Coordinates of C-alpha atoms in Angstrom, one line a residue:
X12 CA -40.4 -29.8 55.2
X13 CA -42.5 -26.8 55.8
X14 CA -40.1 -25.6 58.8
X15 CA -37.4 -26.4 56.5
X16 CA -38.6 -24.2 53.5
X17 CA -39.6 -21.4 56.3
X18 CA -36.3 -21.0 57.9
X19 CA -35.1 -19.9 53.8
X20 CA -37.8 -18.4 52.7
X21 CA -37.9 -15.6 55.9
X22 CA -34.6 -14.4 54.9
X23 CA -35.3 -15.1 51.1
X24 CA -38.5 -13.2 51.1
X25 CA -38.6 -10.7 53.8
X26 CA -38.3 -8.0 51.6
X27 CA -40.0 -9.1 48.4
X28 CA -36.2 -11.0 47.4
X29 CA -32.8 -10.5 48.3
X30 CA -31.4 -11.6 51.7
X31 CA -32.6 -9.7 54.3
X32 CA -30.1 -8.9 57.6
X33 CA -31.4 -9.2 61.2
X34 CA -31.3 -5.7 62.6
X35 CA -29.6 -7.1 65.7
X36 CA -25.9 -7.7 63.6
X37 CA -23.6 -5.0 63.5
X38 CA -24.2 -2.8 59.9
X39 CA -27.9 -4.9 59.5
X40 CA -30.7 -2.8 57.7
X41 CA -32.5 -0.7 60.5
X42 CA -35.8 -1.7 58.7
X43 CA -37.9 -3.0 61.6
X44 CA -38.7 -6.8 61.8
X45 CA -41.8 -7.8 62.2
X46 CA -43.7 -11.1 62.3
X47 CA -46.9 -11.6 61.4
X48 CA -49.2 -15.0 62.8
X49 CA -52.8 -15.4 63.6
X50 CA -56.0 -17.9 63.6
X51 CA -59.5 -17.4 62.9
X52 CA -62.7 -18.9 63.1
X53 CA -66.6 -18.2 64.3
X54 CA -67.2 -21.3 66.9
X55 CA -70.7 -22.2 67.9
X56 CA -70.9 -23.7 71.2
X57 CA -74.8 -24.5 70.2
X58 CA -73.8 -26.5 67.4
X59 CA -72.4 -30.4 68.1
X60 CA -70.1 -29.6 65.2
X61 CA -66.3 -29.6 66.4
X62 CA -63.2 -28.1 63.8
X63 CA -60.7 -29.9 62.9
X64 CA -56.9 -28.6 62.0
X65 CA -57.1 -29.2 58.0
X66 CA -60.3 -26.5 58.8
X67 CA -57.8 -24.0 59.1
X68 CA -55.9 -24.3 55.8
X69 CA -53.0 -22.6 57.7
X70 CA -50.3 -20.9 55.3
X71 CA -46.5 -20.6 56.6
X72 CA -43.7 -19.0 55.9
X73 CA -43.9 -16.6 52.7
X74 CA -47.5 -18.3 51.9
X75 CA -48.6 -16.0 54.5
X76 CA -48.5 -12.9 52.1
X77 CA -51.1 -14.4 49.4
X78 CA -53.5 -13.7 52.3
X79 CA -53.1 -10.5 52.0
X80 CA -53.3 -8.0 49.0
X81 CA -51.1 -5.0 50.5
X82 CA -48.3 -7.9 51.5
X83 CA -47.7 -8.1 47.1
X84 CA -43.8 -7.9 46.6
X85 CA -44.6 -4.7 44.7
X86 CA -46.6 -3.2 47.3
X87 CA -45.2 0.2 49.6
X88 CA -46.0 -1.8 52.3
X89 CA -43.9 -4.9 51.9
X90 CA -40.4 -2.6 51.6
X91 CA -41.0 -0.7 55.1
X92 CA -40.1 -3.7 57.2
X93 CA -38.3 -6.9 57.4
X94 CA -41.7 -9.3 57.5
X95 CA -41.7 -12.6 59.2
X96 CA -44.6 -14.6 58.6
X97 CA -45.3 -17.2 60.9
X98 CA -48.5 -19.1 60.5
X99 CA -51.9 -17.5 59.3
X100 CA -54.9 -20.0 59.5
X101 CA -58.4 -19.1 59.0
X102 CA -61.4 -21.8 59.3
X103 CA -65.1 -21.5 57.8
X104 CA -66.8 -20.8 61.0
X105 CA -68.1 -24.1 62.5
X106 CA -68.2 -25.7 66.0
X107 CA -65.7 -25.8 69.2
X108 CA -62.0 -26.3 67.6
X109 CA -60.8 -29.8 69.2
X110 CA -57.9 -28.9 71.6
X111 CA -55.7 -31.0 70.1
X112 CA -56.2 -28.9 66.7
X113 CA -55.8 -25.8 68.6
X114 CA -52.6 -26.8 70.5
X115 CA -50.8 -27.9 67.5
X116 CA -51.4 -25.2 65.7
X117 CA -50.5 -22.8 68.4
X118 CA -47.5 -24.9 69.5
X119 CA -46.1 -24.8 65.7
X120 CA -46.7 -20.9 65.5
X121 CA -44.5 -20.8 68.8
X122 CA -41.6 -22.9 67.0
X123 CA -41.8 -20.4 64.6
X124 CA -41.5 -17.2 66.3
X125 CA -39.1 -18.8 68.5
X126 CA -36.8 -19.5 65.4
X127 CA -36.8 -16.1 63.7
X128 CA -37.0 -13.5 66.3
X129 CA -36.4 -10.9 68.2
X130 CA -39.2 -9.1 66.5
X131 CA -39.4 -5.2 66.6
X132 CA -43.7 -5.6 66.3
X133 CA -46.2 -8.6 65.3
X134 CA -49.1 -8.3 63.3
X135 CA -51.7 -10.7 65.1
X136 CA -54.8 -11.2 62.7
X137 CA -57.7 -13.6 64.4
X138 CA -61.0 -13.0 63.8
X139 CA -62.3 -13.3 67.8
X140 CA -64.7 -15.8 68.3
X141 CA -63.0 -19.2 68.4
X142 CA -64.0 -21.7 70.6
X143 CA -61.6 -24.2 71.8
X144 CA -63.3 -27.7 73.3
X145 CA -61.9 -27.2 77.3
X146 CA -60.4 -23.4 77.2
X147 CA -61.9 -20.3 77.3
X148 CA -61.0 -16.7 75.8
X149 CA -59.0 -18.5 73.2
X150 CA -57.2 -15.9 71.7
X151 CA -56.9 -14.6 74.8
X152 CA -54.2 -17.4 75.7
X153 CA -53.0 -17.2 72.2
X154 CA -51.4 -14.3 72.8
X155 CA -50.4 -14.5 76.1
X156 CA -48.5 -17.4 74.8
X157 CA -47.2 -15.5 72.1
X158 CA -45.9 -13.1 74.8
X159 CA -43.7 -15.6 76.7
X160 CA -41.8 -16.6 73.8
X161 CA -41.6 -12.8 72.2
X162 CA -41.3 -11.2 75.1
X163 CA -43.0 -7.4 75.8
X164 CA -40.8 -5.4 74.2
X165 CA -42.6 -6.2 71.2
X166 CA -45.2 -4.2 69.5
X167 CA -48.4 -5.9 68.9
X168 CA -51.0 -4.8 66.5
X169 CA -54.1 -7.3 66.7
X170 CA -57.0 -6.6 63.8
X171 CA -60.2 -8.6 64.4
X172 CA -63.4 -9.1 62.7
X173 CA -66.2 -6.8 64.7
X174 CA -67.9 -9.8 65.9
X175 CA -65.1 -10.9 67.7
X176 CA -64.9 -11.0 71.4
X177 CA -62.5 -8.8 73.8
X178 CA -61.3 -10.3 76.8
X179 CA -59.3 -8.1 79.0
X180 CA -56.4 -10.6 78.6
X181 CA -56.7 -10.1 74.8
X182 CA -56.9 -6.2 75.1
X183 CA -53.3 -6.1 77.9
X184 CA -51.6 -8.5 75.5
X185 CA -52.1 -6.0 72.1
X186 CA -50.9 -2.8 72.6
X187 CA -53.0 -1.6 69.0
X188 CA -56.3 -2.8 68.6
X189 CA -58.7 -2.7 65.9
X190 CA -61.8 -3.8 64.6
X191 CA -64.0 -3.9 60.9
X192 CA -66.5 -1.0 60.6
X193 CA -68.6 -2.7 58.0
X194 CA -71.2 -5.7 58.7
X195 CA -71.3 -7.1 55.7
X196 CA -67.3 -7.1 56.5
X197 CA -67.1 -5.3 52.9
X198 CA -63.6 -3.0 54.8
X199 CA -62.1 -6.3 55.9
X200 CA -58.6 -5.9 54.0
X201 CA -58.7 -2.2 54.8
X202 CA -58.6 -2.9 58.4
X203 CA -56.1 -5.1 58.3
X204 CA -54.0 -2.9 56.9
X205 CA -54.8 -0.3 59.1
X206 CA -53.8 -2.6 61.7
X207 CA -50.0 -3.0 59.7
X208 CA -49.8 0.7 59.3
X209 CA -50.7 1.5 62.2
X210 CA -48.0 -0.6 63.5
X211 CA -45.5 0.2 61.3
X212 CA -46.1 4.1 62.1
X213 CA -45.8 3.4 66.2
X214 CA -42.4 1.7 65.4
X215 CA -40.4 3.9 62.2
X216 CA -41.8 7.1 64.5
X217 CA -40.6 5.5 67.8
X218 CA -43.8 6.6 69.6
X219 CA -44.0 2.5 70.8
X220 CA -46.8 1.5 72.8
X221 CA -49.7 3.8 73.1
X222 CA -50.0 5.0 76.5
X223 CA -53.8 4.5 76.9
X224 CA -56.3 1.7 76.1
X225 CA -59.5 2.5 77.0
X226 CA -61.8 -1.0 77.2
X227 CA -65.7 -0.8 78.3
X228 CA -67.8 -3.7 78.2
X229 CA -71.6 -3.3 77.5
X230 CA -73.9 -5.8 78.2
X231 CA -75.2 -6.6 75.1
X232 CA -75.8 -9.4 72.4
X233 CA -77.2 -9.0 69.3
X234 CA -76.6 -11.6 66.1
X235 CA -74.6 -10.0 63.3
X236 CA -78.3 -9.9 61.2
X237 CA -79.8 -7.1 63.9
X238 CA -76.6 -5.2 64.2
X239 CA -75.8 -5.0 60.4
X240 CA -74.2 -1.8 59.3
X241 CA -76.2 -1.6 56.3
X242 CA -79.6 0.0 58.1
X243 CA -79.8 1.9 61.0
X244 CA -79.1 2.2 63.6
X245 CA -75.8 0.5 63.4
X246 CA -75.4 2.3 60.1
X247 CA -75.4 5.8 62.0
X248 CA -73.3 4.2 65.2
X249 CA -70.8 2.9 63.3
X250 CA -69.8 5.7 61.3
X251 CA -69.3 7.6 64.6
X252 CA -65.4 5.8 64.5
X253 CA -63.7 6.8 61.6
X254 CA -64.1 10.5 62.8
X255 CA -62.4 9.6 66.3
X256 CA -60.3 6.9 65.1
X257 CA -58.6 9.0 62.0
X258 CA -59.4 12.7 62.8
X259 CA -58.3 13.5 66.4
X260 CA -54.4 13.8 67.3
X261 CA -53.7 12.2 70.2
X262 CA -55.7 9.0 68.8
X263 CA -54.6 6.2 67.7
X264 CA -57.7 4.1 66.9
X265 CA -60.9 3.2 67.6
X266 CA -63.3 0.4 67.7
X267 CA -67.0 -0.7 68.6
X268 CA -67.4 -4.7 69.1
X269 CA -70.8 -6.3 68.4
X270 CA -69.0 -9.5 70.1
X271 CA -69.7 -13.1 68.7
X272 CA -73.5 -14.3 69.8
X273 CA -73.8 -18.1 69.3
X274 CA -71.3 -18.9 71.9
X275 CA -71.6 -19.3 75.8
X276 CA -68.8 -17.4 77.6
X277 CA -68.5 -14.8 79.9
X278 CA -66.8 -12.6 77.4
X279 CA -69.1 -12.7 74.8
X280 CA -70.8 -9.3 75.1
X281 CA -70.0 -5.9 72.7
X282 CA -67.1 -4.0 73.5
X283 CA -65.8 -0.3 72.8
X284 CA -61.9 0.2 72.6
X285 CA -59.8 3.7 72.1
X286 CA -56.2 3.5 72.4
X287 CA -54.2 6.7 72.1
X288 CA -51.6 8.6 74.1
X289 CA -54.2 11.8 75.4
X290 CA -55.5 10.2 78.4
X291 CA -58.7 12.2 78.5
X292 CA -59.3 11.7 74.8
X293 CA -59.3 8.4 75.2
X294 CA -61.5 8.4 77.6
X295 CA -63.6 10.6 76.6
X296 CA -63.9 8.8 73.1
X297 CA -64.9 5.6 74.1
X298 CA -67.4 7.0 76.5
X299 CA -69.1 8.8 74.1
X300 CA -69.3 5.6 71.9
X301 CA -70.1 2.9 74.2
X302 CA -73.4 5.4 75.5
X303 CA -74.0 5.7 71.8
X304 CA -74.5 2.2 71.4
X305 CA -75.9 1.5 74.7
X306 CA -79.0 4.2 73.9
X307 CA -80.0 2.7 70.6
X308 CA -79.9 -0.9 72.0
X309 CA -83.5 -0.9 71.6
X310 CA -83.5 0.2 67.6
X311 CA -81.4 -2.7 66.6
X312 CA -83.8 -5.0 64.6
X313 CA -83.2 -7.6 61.3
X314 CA -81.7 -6.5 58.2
X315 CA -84.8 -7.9 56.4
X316 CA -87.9 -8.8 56.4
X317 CA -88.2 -12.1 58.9
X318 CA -91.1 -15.2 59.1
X319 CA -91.3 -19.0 60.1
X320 CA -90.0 -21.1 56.7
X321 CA -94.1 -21.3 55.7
X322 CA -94.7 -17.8 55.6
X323 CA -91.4 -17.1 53.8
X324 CA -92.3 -19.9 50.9
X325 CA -95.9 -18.2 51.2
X326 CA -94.2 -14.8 50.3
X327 CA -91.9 -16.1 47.0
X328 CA -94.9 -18.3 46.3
X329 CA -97.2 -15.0 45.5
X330 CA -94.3 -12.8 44.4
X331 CA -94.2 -11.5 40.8
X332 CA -90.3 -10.2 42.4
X333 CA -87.3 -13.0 40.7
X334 CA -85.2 -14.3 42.1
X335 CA -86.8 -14.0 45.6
X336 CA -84.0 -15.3 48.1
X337 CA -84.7 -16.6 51.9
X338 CA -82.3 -17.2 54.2
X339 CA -82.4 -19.8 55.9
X340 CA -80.9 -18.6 58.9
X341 CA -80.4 -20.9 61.8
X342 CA -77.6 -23.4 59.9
X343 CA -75.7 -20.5 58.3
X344 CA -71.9 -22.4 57.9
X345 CA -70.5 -18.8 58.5
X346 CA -72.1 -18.1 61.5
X347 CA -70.9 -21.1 62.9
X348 CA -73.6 -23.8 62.2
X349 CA -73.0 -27.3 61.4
X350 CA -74.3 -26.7 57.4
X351 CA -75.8 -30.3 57.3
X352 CA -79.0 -29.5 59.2
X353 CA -81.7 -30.7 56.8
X354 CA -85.0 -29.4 58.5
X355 CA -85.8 -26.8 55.9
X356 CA -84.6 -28.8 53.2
X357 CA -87.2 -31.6 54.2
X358 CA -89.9 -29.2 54.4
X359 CA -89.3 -28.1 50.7
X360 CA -89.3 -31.4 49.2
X361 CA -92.4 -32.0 51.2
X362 CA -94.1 -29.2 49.6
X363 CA -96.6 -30.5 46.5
X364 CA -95.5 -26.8 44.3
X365 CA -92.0 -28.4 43.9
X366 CA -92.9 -31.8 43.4
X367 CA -93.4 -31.6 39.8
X368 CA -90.7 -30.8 36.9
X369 CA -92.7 -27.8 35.4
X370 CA -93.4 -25.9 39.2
X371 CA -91.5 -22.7 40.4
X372 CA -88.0 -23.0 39.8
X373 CA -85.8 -23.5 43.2
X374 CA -82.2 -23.5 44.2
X375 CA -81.3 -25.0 47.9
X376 CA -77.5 -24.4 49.0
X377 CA -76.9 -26.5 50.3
X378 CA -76.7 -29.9 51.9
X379 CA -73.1 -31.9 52.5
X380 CA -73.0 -35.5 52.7
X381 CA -69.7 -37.3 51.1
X382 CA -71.7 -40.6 50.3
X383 CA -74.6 -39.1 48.1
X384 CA -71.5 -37.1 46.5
X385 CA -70.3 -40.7 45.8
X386 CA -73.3 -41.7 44.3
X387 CA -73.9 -39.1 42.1
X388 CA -70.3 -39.5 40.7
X389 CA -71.1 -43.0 39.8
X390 CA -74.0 -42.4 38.3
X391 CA -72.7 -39.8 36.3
X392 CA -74.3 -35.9 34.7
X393 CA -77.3 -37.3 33.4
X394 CA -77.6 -40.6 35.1
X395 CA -80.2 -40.8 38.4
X396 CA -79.4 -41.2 42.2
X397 CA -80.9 -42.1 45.0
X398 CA -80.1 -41.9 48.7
X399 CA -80.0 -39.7 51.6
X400 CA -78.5 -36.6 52.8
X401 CA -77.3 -34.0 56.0
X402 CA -77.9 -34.7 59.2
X403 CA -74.4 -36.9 59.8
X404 CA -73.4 -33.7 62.4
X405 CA -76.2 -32.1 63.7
X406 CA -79.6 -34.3 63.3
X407 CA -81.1 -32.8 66.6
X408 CA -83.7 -31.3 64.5
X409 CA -84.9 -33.6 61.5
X410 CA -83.1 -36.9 60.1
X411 CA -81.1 -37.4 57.1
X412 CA -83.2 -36.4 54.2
X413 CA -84.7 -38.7 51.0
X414 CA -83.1 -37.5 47.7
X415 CA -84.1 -39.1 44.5
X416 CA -83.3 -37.4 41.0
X417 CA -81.4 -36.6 38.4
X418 CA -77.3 -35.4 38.5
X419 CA -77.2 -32.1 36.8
X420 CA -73.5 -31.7 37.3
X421 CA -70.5 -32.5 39.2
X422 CA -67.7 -29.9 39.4
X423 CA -64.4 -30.8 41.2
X424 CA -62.2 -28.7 42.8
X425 CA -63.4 -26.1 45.3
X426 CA -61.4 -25.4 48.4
X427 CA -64.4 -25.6 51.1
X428 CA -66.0 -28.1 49.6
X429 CA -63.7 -30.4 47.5
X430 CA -66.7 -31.7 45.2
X431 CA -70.0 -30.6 44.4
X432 CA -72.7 -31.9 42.4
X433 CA -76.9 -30.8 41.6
X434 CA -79.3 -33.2 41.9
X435 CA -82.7 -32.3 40.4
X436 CA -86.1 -33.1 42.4
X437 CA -88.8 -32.2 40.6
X438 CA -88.5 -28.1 40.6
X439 CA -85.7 -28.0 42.9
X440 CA -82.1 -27.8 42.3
X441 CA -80.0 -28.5 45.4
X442 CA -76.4 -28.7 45.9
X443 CA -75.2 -31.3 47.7
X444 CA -71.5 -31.0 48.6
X445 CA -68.5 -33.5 49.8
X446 CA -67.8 -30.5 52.6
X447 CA -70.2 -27.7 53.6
X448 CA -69.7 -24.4 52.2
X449 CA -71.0 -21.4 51.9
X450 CA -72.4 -19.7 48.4
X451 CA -72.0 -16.2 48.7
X452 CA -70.8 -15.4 45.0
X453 CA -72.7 -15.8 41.9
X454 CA -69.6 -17.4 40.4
X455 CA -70.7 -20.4 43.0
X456 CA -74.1 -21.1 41.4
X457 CA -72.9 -20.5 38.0
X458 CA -69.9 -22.7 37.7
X459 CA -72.3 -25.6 38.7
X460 CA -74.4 -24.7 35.7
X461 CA -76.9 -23.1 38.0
X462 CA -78.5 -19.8 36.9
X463 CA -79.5 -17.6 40.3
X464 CA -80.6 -14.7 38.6
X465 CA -83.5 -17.2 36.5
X466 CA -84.5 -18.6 39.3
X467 CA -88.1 -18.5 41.2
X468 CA -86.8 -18.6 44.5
X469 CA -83.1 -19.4 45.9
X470 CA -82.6 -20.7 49.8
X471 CA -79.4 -20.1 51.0
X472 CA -78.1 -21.0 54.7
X473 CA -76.7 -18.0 55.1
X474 CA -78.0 -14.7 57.7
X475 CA -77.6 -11.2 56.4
X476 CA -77.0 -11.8 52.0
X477 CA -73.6 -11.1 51.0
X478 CA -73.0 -8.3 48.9
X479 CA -73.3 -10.3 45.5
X480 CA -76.4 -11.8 46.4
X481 CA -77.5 -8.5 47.5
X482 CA -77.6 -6.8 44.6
X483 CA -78.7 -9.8 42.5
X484 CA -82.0 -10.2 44.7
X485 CA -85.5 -8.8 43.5
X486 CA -86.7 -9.4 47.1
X487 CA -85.4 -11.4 50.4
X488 CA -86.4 -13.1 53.3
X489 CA -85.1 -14.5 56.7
X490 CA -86.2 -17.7 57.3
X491 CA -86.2 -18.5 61.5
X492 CA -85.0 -21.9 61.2
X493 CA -83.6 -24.5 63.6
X494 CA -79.5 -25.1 63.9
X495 CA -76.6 -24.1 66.0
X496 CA -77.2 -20.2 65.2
X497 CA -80.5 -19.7 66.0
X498 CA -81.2 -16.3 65.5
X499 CA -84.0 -16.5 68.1
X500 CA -81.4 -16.2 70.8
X501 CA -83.9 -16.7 73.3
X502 CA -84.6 -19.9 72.0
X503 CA -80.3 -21.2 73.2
X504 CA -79.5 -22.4 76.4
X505 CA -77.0 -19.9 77.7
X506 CA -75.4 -20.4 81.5
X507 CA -71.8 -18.7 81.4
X508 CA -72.7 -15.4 79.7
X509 CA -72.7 -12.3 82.3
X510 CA -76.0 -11.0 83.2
X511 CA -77.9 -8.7 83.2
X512 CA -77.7 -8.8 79.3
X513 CA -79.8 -7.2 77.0
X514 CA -82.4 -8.3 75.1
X515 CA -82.4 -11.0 77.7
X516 CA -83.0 -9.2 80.7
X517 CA -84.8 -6.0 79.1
X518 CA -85.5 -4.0 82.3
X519 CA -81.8 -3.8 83.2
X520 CA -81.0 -0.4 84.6
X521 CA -78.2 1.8 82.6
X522 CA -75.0 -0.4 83.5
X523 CA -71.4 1.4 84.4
X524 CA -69.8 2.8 81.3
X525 CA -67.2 4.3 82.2
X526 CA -63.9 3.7 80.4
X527 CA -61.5 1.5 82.2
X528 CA -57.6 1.7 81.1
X529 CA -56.1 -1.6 80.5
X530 CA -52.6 -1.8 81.7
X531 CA -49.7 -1.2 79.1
X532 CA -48.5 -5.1 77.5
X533 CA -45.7 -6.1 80.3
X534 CA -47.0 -3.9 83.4
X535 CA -49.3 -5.4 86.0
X536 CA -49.4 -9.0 84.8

């Protein structure tokens, strides 16, 4: 049905309504036609997790635009082109994607563009760190895929989360390339549309493909939670691009890669890109910002305050600062952890402060397990449960975990998690959900009934605090805690990733940084 409703709804919807003509019919619109398609998803290869295709709630056809804000039928944007949405899917991060998942949702993105072209450009949105159980560079033979059904004619803009990884294949395939500037990833829907205007400008002008993409790999890996942009030195490194990227003519854009750190491939490493049509320029550009990055590799430290779980709980413990949030780090769901470790939570419950009903007030999200969902649904808001919890995925670190108290609500209906109810253990709150999820809003702990912002203390598997719980916290804490994303990256069992790599191999003389120009998309392939 949905390839039914697709093949109406392109022609339907290109333009906001109204039938839309194929520029390749004699008196057709000369508005360009463009499709847009793209997957994305953080994949541990530390965690035994895998992703399924539901994980990707993929949108076709005109659901495509809802993703996007600047897509609005009312928007400028929408009326410049003939759009052609494809298929847009985009996970929680989580482990490897099975390959069956992967192949069927490449394979119906193919019947897709195969349908509706020839396409004047595509927008290709991924975030850049999927990994796919038996394949490497993923989006790497996404596109190239792409390619043999589109053909290289074709201008492709590819936007990508800055924690994405850049494979050669991925940069020769795009012919625009861009990255977010912001970790948190608070310009996310800014550089996607940079990406479509920056696509739609190379096609309306006829300028086409830029003549020069300038791609230098540096050897290092850092988690998202040293490299945010929020304190130096990132903060001073990163807003080096705009400058190059928006202010010098014969520029088209530019982009610094802090690559994708809980996953063991060769091209997981940070990269710099400039694409432009002034050869030296170019060059020169991402020269300048790769050495930038590659001189203040030893500044790069965490975005907070960091301890073992003890010392954190030590530190909210004595704190007259509420609420006092930890992190508790190495299961973050969107970093690509499994989300059912339950190694901290034990630890908690263990603890004799939390054990009675009148002891500092603590929120843990969260925990999934469908069956104690079950049970708490029986038993009702108000009614008592008893069973255990986590550790159906990953249990490599502590077993499924005792919970015996009292259902404090049950709310229905969120997209990640499905259900999600609060069981009360003595001074502890947790949120136990049907699906793992993450809580980054306050709106996530309030609709439960749950008030953050009262709290004692709140643990949330997250890294780096999102901007809402940011600004809500009185004082914060990383807890270095077992799971798929260990932020100890010393503590992972790498074999594939390139070396020399820094931190890894600290001594590692000044590596070659020069800019190397990836051939146009079609030439040398």
């Amino acid at each position: 049905m949905k390839q039914i409703f697709l093949g109406f709804a392109v022609g339907l919807f290109a333009l906001g309504g109204g039938y839309a003509q194929s520029t390749t019919t004699p008196g057709a619109s000369t508005l360009p036609r463009i499709a847009i398609a793209g997957l994305g998803i953080e994949s541990s290869t530390f965690s035994p997790a895998v992703t399924q295709e539901e994980a990707f709630h993929a949108r076709y056809g005109p659901e495509v635009f809802n993703a996007y804000p600047f897509m609005m039928p009312i928007s400028p944007l929408r009326k410049q082109a003939i759009w052609l949405p494809a298929i847009v899917g985009k996970s929680l991060p989580g482990g490897a994607v099975t390959r069956a998942a992967y192949e069927s949702l490449v394979n119906k993105t193919l019947d897709s563009l195969k349908k509706y072209g020839p396409y004047d450009g595509l927008y290709f949105d991924i975030h850049g760190a999927m990994s796919v159980v038996g394949l490497d560079d993923p989006e790497g033979d996404f596109l190239t895929r792409i390619r043999n059904e589109i053909g290289y004619k074709t201008l492709v803009s590819t936007s990508m989360d800055l924690h994405g990884n850049v494979s050669w294949r991925l940069a020769q395939n795009s012919d625009l390339i861009t990255c977010y500037r912001m970790a948190p990833h608070e310009d996310a829907m800014q550089t996607k549309e940079r990406a479509v205007v920056n696509l739609l400008d190379r096609i309306k002008t006829g300028k086409g493909k830029p003549a020069y993409k300038a791609w230098i790999p540096i050897p290092i890996l850092l988690p998202g939670e040293k490299t945010s942009t929020r304190i130096e030195p990132g903060k001073t490194l990163y807003q080096k691009v705009e400058p190059i990227a928006d202010h010098q003519g014969g520029i088209v854009d530019a982009a610094i890669w802090i690559g994708y750190a809980w996953a063991d491939e060769a091209r997981n490493h940070a990269v710099v890109m400039v694409t432009g049509d002034d050869k030296q320029k170019v060059a020169q550009a991402a020269e300048k910002l790769a050495l930038d990055f590659w001189n203040v590799r030893n500044q790069f430290d965490f975005v907070a305050p960091t301890g073992t779980l003890e010392k954190c709980l030590t530190n909210a413990l004595a704190s007259k600062k509420h609420p006092f949030f930890i992190s508790d780090t190495g299961d973050n769901p969107t970093a690509g952890g499994a989300g059912d470790v339950t190694w901290t939570l034990t630890q908690l419950l263990a603890r004799p402060e939390f054990q009675r009903a009148d002891g500092p007030s603590l929120i843990y999200a969260s925990i999934p397990d469908p069956e104690l969902v079950k049970k708490a649904i029986a038993a009702g808001v108000g009614g008592s449960v008893e069973g255990t919890a986590g550790a159906r995925v990953d249990a490599r670190f502590a077993p499924p975990v005792k919970l015996k108290g009292t259902v404090e609500s049950i709310v229905k209906g969120d997209k990640d998690a499905e259900v999600e109810v609060v069981v009360n253990v003595g001074s502890i709150h947790v949120i136990v959900t049907q699906k793992r999820k993450p809580y980054h809003k306050e709106i996530d702990f309030t609709r439960l009934g749950l008030s953050p912002r009262k709290s004692d203390i709140v643990v949330v598997k997250i890294g780096y605090l999102e901007p809402e719980l940011y600004a809500m916290q009185a004082d914060w804490i990383m807890a270095l805690t077992p799971g798929g994303v260990d932020q100890d990256l010393a503590r992972l069992p790498y074999k594939r990733i390139k070396r020399p790599m820094f931190p890894f191999d600290k001594d590692m003389k000044t590596p070659n940084l020069s800019a190397q120009f990836v051939p146009v998309s079609g030439e040398s392939r």
